[in-house]
Tab-separated table of C-alpha atoms in Angstrom:
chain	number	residue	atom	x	y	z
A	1	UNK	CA	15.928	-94.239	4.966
A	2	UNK	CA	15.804	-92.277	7.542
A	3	UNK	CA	19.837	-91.284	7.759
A	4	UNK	CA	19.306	-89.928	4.894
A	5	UNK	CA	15.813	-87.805	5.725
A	6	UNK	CA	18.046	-86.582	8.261
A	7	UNK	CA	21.021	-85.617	5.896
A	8	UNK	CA	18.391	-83.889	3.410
A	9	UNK	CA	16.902	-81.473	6.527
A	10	UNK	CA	20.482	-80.465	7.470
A	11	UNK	CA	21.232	-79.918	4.061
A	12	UNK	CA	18.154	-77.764	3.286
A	13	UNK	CA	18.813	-75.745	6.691
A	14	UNK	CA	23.038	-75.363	5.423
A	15	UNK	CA	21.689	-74.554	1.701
A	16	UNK	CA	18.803	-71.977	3.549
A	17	UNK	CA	21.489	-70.290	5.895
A	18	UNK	CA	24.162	-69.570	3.376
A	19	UNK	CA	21.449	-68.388	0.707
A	20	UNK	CA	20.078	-65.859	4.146
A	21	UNK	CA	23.875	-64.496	4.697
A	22	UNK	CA	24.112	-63.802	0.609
A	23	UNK	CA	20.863	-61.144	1.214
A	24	UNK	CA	22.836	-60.154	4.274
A	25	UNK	CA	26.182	-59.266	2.554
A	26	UNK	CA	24.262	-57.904	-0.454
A	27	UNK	CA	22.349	-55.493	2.328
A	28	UNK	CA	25.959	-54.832	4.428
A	29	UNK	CA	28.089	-54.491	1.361
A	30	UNK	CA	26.278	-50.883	-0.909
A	31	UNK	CA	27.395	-48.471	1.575
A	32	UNK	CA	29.439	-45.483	0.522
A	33	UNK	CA	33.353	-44.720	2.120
A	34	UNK	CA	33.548	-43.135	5.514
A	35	UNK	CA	32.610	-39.173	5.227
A	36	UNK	CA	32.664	-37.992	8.940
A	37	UNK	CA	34.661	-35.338	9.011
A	38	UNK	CA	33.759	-34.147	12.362
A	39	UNK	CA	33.745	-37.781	14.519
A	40	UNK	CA	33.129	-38.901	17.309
A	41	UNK	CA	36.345	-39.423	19.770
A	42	UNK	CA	37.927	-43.214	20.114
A	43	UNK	CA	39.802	-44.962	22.460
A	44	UNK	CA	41.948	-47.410	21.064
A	45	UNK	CA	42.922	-50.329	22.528
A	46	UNK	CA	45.646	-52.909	22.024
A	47	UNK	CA	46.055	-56.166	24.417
A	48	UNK	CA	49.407	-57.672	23.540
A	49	UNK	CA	51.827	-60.289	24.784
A	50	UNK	CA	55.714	-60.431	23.139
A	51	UNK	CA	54.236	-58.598	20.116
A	52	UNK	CA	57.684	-57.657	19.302
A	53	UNK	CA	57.816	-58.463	15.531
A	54	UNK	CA	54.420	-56.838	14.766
A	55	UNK	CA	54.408	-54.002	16.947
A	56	UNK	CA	55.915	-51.590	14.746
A	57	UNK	CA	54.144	-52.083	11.722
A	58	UNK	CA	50.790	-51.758	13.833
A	59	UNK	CA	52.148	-48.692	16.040
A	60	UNK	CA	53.256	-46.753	12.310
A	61	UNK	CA	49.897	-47.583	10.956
A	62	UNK	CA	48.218	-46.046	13.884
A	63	UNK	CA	50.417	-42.837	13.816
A	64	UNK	CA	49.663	-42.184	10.300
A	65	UNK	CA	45.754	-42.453	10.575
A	66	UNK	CA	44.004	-39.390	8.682
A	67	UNK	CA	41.495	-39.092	12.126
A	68	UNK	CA	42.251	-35.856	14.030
A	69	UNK	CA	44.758	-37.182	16.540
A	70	UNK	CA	43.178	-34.854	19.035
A	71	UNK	CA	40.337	-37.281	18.721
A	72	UNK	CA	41.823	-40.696	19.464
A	73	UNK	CA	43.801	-42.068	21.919
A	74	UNK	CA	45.857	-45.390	21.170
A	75	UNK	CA	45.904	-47.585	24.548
A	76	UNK	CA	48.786	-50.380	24.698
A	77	UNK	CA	47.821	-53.017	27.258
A	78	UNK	CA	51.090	-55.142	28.075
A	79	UNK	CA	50.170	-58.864	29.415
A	80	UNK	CA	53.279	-59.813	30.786
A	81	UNK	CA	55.872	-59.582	27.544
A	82	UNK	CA	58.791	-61.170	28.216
A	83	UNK	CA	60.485	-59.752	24.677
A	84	UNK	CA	61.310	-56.301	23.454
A	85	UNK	CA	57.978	-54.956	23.266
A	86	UNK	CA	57.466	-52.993	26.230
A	87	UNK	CA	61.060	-50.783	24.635
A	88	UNK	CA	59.209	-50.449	21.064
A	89	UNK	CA	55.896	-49.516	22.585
A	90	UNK	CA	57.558	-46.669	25.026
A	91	UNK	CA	59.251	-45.440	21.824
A	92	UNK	CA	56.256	-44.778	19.844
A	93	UNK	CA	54.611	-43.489	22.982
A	94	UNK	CA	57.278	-40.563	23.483
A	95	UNK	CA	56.931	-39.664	19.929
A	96	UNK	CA	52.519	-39.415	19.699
A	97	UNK	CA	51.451	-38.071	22.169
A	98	UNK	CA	48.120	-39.934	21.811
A	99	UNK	CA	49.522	-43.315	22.471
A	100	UNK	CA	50.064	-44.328	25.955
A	101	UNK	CA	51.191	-47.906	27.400
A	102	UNK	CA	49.968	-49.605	30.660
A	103	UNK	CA	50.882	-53.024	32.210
A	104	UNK	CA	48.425	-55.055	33.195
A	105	UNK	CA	48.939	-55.926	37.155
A	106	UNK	CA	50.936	-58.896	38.115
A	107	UNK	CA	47.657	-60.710	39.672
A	108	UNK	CA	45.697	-60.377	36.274
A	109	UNK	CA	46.750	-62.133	32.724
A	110	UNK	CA	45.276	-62.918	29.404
A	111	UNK	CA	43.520	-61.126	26.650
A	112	UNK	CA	40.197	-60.531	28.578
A	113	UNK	CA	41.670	-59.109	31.493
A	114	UNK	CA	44.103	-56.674	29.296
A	115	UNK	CA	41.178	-55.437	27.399
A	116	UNK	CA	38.852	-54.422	30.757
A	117	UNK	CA	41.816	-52.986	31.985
A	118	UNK	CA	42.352	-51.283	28.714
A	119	UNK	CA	38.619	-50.257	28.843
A	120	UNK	CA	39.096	-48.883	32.577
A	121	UNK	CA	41.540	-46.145	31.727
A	122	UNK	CA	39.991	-45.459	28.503
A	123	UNK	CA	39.093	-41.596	28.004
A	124	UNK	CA	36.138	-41.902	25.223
A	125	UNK	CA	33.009	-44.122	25.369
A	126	UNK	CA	33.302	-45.492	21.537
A	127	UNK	CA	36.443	-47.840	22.075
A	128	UNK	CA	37.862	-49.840	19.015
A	129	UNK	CA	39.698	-52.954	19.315
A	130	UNK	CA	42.504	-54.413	17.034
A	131	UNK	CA	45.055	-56.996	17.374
A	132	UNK	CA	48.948	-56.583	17.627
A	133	UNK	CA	49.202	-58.541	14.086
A	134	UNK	CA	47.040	-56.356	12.711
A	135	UNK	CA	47.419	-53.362	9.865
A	136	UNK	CA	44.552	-50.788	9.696
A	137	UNK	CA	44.044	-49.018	7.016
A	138	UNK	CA	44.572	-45.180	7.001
A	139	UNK	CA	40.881	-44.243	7.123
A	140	UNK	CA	39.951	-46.766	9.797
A	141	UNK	CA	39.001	-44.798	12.582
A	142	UNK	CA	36.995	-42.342	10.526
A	143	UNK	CA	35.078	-45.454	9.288
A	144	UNK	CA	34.468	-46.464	13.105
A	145	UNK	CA	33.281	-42.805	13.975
A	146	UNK	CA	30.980	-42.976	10.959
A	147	UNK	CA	29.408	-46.051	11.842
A	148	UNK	CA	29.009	-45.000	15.775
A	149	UNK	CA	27.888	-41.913	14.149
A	150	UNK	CA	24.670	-43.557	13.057
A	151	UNK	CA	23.427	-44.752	16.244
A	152	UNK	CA	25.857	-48.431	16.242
A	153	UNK	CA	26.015	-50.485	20.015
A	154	UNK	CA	28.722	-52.609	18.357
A	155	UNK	CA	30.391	-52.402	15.066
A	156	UNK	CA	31.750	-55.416	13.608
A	157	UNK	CA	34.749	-54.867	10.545
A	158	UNK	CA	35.860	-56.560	7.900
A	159	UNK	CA	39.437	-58.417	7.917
A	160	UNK	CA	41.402	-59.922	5.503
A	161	UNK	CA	44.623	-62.113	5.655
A	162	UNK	CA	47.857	-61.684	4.242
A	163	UNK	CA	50.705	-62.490	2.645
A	164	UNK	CA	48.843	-64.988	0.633
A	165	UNK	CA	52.198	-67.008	0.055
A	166	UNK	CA	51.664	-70.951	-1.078
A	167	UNK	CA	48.745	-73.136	-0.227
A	168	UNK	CA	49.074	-72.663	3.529
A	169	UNK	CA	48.607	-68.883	3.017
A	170	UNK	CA	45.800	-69.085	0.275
A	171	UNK	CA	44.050	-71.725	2.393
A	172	UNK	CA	44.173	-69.521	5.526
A	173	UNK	CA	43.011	-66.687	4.141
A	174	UNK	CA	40.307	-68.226	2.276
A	175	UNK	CA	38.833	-69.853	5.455
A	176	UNK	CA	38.970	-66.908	7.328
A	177	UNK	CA	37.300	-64.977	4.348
A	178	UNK	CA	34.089	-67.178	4.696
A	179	UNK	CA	33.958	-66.686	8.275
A	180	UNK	CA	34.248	-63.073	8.085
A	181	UNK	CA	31.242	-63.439	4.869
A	182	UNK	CA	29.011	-64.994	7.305
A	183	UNK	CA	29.526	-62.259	9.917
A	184	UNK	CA	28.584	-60.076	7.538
A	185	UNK	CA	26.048	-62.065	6.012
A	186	UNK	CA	24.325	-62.813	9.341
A	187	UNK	CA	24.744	-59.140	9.982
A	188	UNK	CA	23.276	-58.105	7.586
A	189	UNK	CA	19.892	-60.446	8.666
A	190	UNK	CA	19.690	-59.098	12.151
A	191	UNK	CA	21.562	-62.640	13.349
A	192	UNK	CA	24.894	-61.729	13.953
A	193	UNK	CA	26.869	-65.213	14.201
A	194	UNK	CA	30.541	-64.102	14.456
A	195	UNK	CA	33.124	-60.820	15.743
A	196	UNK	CA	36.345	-60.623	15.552
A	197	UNK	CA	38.677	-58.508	17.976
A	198	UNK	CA	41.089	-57.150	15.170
A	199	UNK	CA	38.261	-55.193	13.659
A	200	UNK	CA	35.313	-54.116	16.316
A	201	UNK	CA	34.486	-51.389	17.839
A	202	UNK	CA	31.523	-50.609	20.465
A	203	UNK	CA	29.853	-47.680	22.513
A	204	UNK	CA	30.849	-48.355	26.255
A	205	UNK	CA	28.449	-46.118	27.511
A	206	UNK	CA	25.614	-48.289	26.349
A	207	UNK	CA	27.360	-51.834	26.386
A	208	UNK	CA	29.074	-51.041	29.494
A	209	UNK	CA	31.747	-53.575	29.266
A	210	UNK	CA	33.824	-55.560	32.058
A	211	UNK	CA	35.745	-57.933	32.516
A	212	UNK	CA	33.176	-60.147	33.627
A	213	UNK	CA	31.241	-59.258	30.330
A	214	UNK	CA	33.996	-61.577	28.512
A	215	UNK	CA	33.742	-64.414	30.924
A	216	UNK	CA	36.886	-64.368	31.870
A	217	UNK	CA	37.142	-68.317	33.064
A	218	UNK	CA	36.754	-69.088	29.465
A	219	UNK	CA	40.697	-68.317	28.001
A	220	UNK	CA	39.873	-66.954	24.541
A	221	UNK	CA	36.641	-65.424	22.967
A	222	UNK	CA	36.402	-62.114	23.820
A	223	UNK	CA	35.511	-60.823	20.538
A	224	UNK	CA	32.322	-63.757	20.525
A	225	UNK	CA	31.422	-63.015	24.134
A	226	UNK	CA	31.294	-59.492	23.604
A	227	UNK	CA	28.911	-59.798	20.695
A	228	UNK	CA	26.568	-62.268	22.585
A	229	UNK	CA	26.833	-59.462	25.667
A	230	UNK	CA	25.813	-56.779	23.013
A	231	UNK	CA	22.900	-59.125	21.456
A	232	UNK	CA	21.282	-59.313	24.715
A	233	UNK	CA	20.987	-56.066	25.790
A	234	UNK	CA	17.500	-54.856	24.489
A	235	UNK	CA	17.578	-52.000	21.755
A	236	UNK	CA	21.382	-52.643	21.542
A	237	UNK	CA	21.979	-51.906	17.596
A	238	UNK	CA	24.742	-54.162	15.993
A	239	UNK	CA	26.079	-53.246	12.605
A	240	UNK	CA	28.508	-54.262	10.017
A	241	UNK	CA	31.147	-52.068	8.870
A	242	UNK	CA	30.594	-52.401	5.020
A	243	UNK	CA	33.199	-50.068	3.728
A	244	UNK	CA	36.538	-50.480	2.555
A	245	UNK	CA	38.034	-47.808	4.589
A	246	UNK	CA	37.569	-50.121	7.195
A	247	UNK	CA	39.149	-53.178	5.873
A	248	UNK	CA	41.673	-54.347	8.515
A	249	UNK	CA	44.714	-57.007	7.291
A	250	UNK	CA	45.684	-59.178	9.613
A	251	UNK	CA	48.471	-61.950	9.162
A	252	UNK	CA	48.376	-65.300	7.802
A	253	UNK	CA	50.412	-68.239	9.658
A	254	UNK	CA	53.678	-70.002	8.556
A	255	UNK	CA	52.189	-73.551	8.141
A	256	UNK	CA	48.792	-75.317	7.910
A	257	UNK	CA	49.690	-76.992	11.080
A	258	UNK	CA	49.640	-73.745	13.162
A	259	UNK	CA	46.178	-72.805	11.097
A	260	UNK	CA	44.381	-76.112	12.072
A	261	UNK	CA	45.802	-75.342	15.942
A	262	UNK	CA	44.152	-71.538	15.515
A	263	UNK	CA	41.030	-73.664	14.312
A	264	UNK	CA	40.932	-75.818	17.233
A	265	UNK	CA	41.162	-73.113	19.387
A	266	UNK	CA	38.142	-70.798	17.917
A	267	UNK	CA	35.727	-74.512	18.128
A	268	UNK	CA	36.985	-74.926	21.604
A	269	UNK	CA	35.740	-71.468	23.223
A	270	UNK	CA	32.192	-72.621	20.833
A	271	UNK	CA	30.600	-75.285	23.038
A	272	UNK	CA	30.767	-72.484	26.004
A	273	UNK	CA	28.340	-70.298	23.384
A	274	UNK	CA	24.973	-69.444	24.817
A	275	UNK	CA	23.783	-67.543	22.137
A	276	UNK	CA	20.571	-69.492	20.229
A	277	UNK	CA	22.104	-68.207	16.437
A	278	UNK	CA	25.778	-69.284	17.128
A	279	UNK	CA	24.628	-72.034	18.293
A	280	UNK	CA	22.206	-73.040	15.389
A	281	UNK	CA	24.776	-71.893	12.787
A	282	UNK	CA	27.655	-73.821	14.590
A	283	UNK	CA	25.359	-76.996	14.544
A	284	UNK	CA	24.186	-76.620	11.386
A	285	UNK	CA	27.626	-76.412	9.977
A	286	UNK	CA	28.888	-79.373	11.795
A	287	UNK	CA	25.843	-81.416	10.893
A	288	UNK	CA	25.933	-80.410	7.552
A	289	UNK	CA	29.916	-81.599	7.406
A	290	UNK	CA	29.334	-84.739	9.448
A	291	UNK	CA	26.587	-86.249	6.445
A	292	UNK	CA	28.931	-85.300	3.640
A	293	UNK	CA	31.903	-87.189	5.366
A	294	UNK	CA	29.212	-90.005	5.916
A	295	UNK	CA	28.027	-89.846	3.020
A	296	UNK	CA	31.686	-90.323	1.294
A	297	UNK	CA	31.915	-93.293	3.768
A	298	UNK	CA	28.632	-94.912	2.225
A	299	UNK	CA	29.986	-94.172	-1.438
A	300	UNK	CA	32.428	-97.270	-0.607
A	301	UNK	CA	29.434	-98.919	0.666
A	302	UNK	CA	26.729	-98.241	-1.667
A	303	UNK	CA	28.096	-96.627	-5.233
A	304	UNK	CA	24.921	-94.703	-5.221
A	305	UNK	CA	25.397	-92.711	-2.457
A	306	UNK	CA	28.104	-91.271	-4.413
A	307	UNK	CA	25.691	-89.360	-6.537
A	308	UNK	CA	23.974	-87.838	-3.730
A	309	UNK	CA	27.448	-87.038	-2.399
A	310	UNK	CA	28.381	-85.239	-5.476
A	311	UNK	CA	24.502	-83.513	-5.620
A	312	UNK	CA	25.228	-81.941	-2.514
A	313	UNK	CA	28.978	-81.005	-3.130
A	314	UNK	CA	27.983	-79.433	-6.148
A	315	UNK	CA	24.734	-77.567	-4.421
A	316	UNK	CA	26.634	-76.489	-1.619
A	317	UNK	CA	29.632	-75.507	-4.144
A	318	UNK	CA	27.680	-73.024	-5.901
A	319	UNK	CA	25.708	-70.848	-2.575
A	320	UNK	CA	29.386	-70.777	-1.143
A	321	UNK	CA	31.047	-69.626	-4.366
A	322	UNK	CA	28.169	-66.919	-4.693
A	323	UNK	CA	28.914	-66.137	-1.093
A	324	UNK	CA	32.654	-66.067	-1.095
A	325	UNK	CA	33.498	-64.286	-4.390
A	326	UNK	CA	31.037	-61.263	-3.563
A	327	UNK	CA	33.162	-60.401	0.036
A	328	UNK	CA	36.589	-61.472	-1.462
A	329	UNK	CA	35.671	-58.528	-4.559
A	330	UNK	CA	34.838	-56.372	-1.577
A	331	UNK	CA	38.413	-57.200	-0.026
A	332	UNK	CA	40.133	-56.906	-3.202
A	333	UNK	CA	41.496	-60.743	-2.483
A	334	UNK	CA	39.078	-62.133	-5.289
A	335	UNK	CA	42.613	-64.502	-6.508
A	336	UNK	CA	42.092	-66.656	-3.597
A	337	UNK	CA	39.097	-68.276	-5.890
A	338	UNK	CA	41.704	-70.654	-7.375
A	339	UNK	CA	41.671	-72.215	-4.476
A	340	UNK	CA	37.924	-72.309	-3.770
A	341	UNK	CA	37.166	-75.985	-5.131
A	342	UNK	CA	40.756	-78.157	-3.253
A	343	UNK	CA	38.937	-76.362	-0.323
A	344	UNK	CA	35.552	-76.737	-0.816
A	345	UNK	CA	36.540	-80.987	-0.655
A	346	UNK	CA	38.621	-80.866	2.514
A	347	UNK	CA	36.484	-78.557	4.469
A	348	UNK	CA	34.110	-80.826	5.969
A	349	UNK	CA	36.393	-82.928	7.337
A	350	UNK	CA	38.721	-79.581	8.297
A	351	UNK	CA	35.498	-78.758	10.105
A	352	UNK	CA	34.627	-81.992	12.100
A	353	UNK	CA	38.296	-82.995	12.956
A	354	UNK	CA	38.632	-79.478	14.371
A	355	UNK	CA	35.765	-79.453	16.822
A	356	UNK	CA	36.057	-83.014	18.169
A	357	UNK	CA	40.052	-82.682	18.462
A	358	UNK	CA	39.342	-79.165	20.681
A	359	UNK	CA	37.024	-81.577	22.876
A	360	UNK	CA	39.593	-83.849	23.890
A	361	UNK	CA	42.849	-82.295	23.542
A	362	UNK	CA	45.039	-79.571	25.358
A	363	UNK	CA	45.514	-76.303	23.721
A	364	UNK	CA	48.009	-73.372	24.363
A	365	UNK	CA	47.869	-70.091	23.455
A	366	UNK	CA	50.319	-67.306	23.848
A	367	UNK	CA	51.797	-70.927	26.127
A	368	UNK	CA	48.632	-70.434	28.094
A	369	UNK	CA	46.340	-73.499	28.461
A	370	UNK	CA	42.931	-72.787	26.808
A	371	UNK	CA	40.645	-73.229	29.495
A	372	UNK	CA	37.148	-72.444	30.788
A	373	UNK	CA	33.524	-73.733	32.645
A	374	UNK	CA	30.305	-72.804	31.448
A	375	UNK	CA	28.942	-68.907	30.992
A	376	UNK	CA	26.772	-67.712	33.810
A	377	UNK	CA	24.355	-65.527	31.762
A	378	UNK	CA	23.915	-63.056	34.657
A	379	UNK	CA	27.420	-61.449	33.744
């Protein structure tokens, strides 16, 4: 009796947080396009690592942005390629005179490090981050000056993933729809939960960013550990970017495989997490997943705890789906609903088998180990 007073709180605090991030998205989401004709001036920057294949299509999207290119500089931070990207990046250097490459020093590597260093020789004080994989959209920095514009500490943007080929694909880019829902949702409450570092943007002069500001003996999480940074800074103001001229794509992986090792490495940076909201909405989550999976164990049990099973499927079914299909309209993605319910069933067990796997197991990135200690909150 009292497992399952415990599985009805958890519930009721899951059912309570996704109904809060529905009024956030609904608050995030009525803003009108990007009309900032005069700007203020970004620095761009781009940490990458044998970027080769994507490169170009990132570098052709940047040249062609409709922001004055007078007003934003493009900074490529090279970590250490080993492939042809350093030649492709020099080439689309000599031809805009706004881009520029620098190589990170041989006694610093990784993501964090690339970015400070990016940061260092930046010329503005609003600096916007994307991802090598990434494809803004033509009106994407005049969406970032826009939002800075109104008196933003951090801006966090929308992203969407494509090609949406087979089940892998849909799946992929469904998941990473809901995240990017909640971090507008909880956005939209004054909670931000979740960033992500192929659509953000921030005002240095007020966030002052370093290296040290990303905790740089934790691997990955820059884009998380920048938005706790921001959160804790008093009168820092944190905003969503709720217009579709600033809609980034970014790309999908080949196989579910690679997508569940991307999932293990976003829950491994999670139990370094200080922040009291990502941590309640990370445990809630979990929780929330771990009773459903128990409660399908107890349905072979018990055959009436497969009613309660199916309650809260369906309960939880319907605040997601009223979640999901308002930010996948606002992505223009709103097909990937066919695929809603097959995930809807696996999820909590996508969810659990994720975390506890990134607890006990090795994971490499860019064929770096994921590693880290705990966050020192005096950075």
């Amino acid at each position: 009796m009292i497992l399952f007073g415990l599985i009805l709180i958890v519930s009721i605090a899951y059912i309570g947080l996704i109904i809060s991030f529905i009024v956030g998205l609904n608050r995030v989401l009525v803003q009108p396009s990007a009309d900032n004709e005069s700007g203020m001036p970004i620095s761009v920057i781009v940490a990458f690592k044998d970027e080769a294949v994507n490169l170009p299509t990132l570098l052709e999207a940047m040249a062609d942005q409709s922001f004055p290119k007078d007003k934003f500089e493009l900074i490529l931070v090279n970590d250490h390629s080993s492939d042809n990207s350093i030649p492709i990046a020099e080439r689309y250097c000599l031809s805009n005179i706004n881009f520029k490459l620098i190589n990170l020093p041989e006694n610093r590597t990784g993501k964090k490090a690339a970015i400070a260093y990016g940061i260092d020789s930046a010329l503005y004080p609003l600096i916007a981050l994307t991802d090598a994989d990434c494809l803004p959209p033509k009106r994407w920095l005049k969406a970032v000056s826009s939002e800075a514009s109104k008196g933003a500490s951090l801006m966090i943007g929308p992203v969407t993933m494509e090609p949406l080929n087979g089940i892998a694909g849909k799946f992929q880019a469904l998941e990473y729809a809901s995240q990017m829902a909640s971090a507008a949702g909880s956005c939209g409450i004054g909670h931000p939960v979740i960033a992500s570092s192929a659509n953000l943007a921030f005002r240095n002069d007020i966030l002052k960013v370093s290296e040290a500001t990303l905790n740089p003996r934790v691997t990955s999480g820059d884009d998380m550990f920048l938005l706790h940074h921001a959160k804790r800074l008093p009168g820092a103001k944190i905003s969503f970017m709720g217009v579709k001229d600033a809609i980034v794509k970014t790309s999908t992986l080949k196989s579910l495989s690679k997508a569940l090792d991307q999932r293990k490495r976003w829950a491994s940076k999670s139990i370094y997490y200080t922040d009291r909201d990502t941590i309640i909405t990370g445990f809630v989550v979990l929780l929330f997943s771990i009773a459903l999976i128990g409660l399908l164990i107890a349905s072979f049990i018990r055959i009436e705890n497969l009613f309660y099973l199916l309650l809260l499927i369906t309960i939880k079914s319907i605040v997601d789906f009223i979640l999901l299909r308002r930010y996948l309209s606002f992505v223009n993605a709103k097909e990937l609903i066919k695929v809603f319910l097959p995930l809807q069933l696996i999820y909590p067990m996508y969810i659990a088998y994720s975390f506890f796997v990134s607890l006990f197991t090795k994971i490499l990135w860019k064929e770096r180990l994921i590693t880290g200690v705990r966050y020192d909150k005096s950075h």
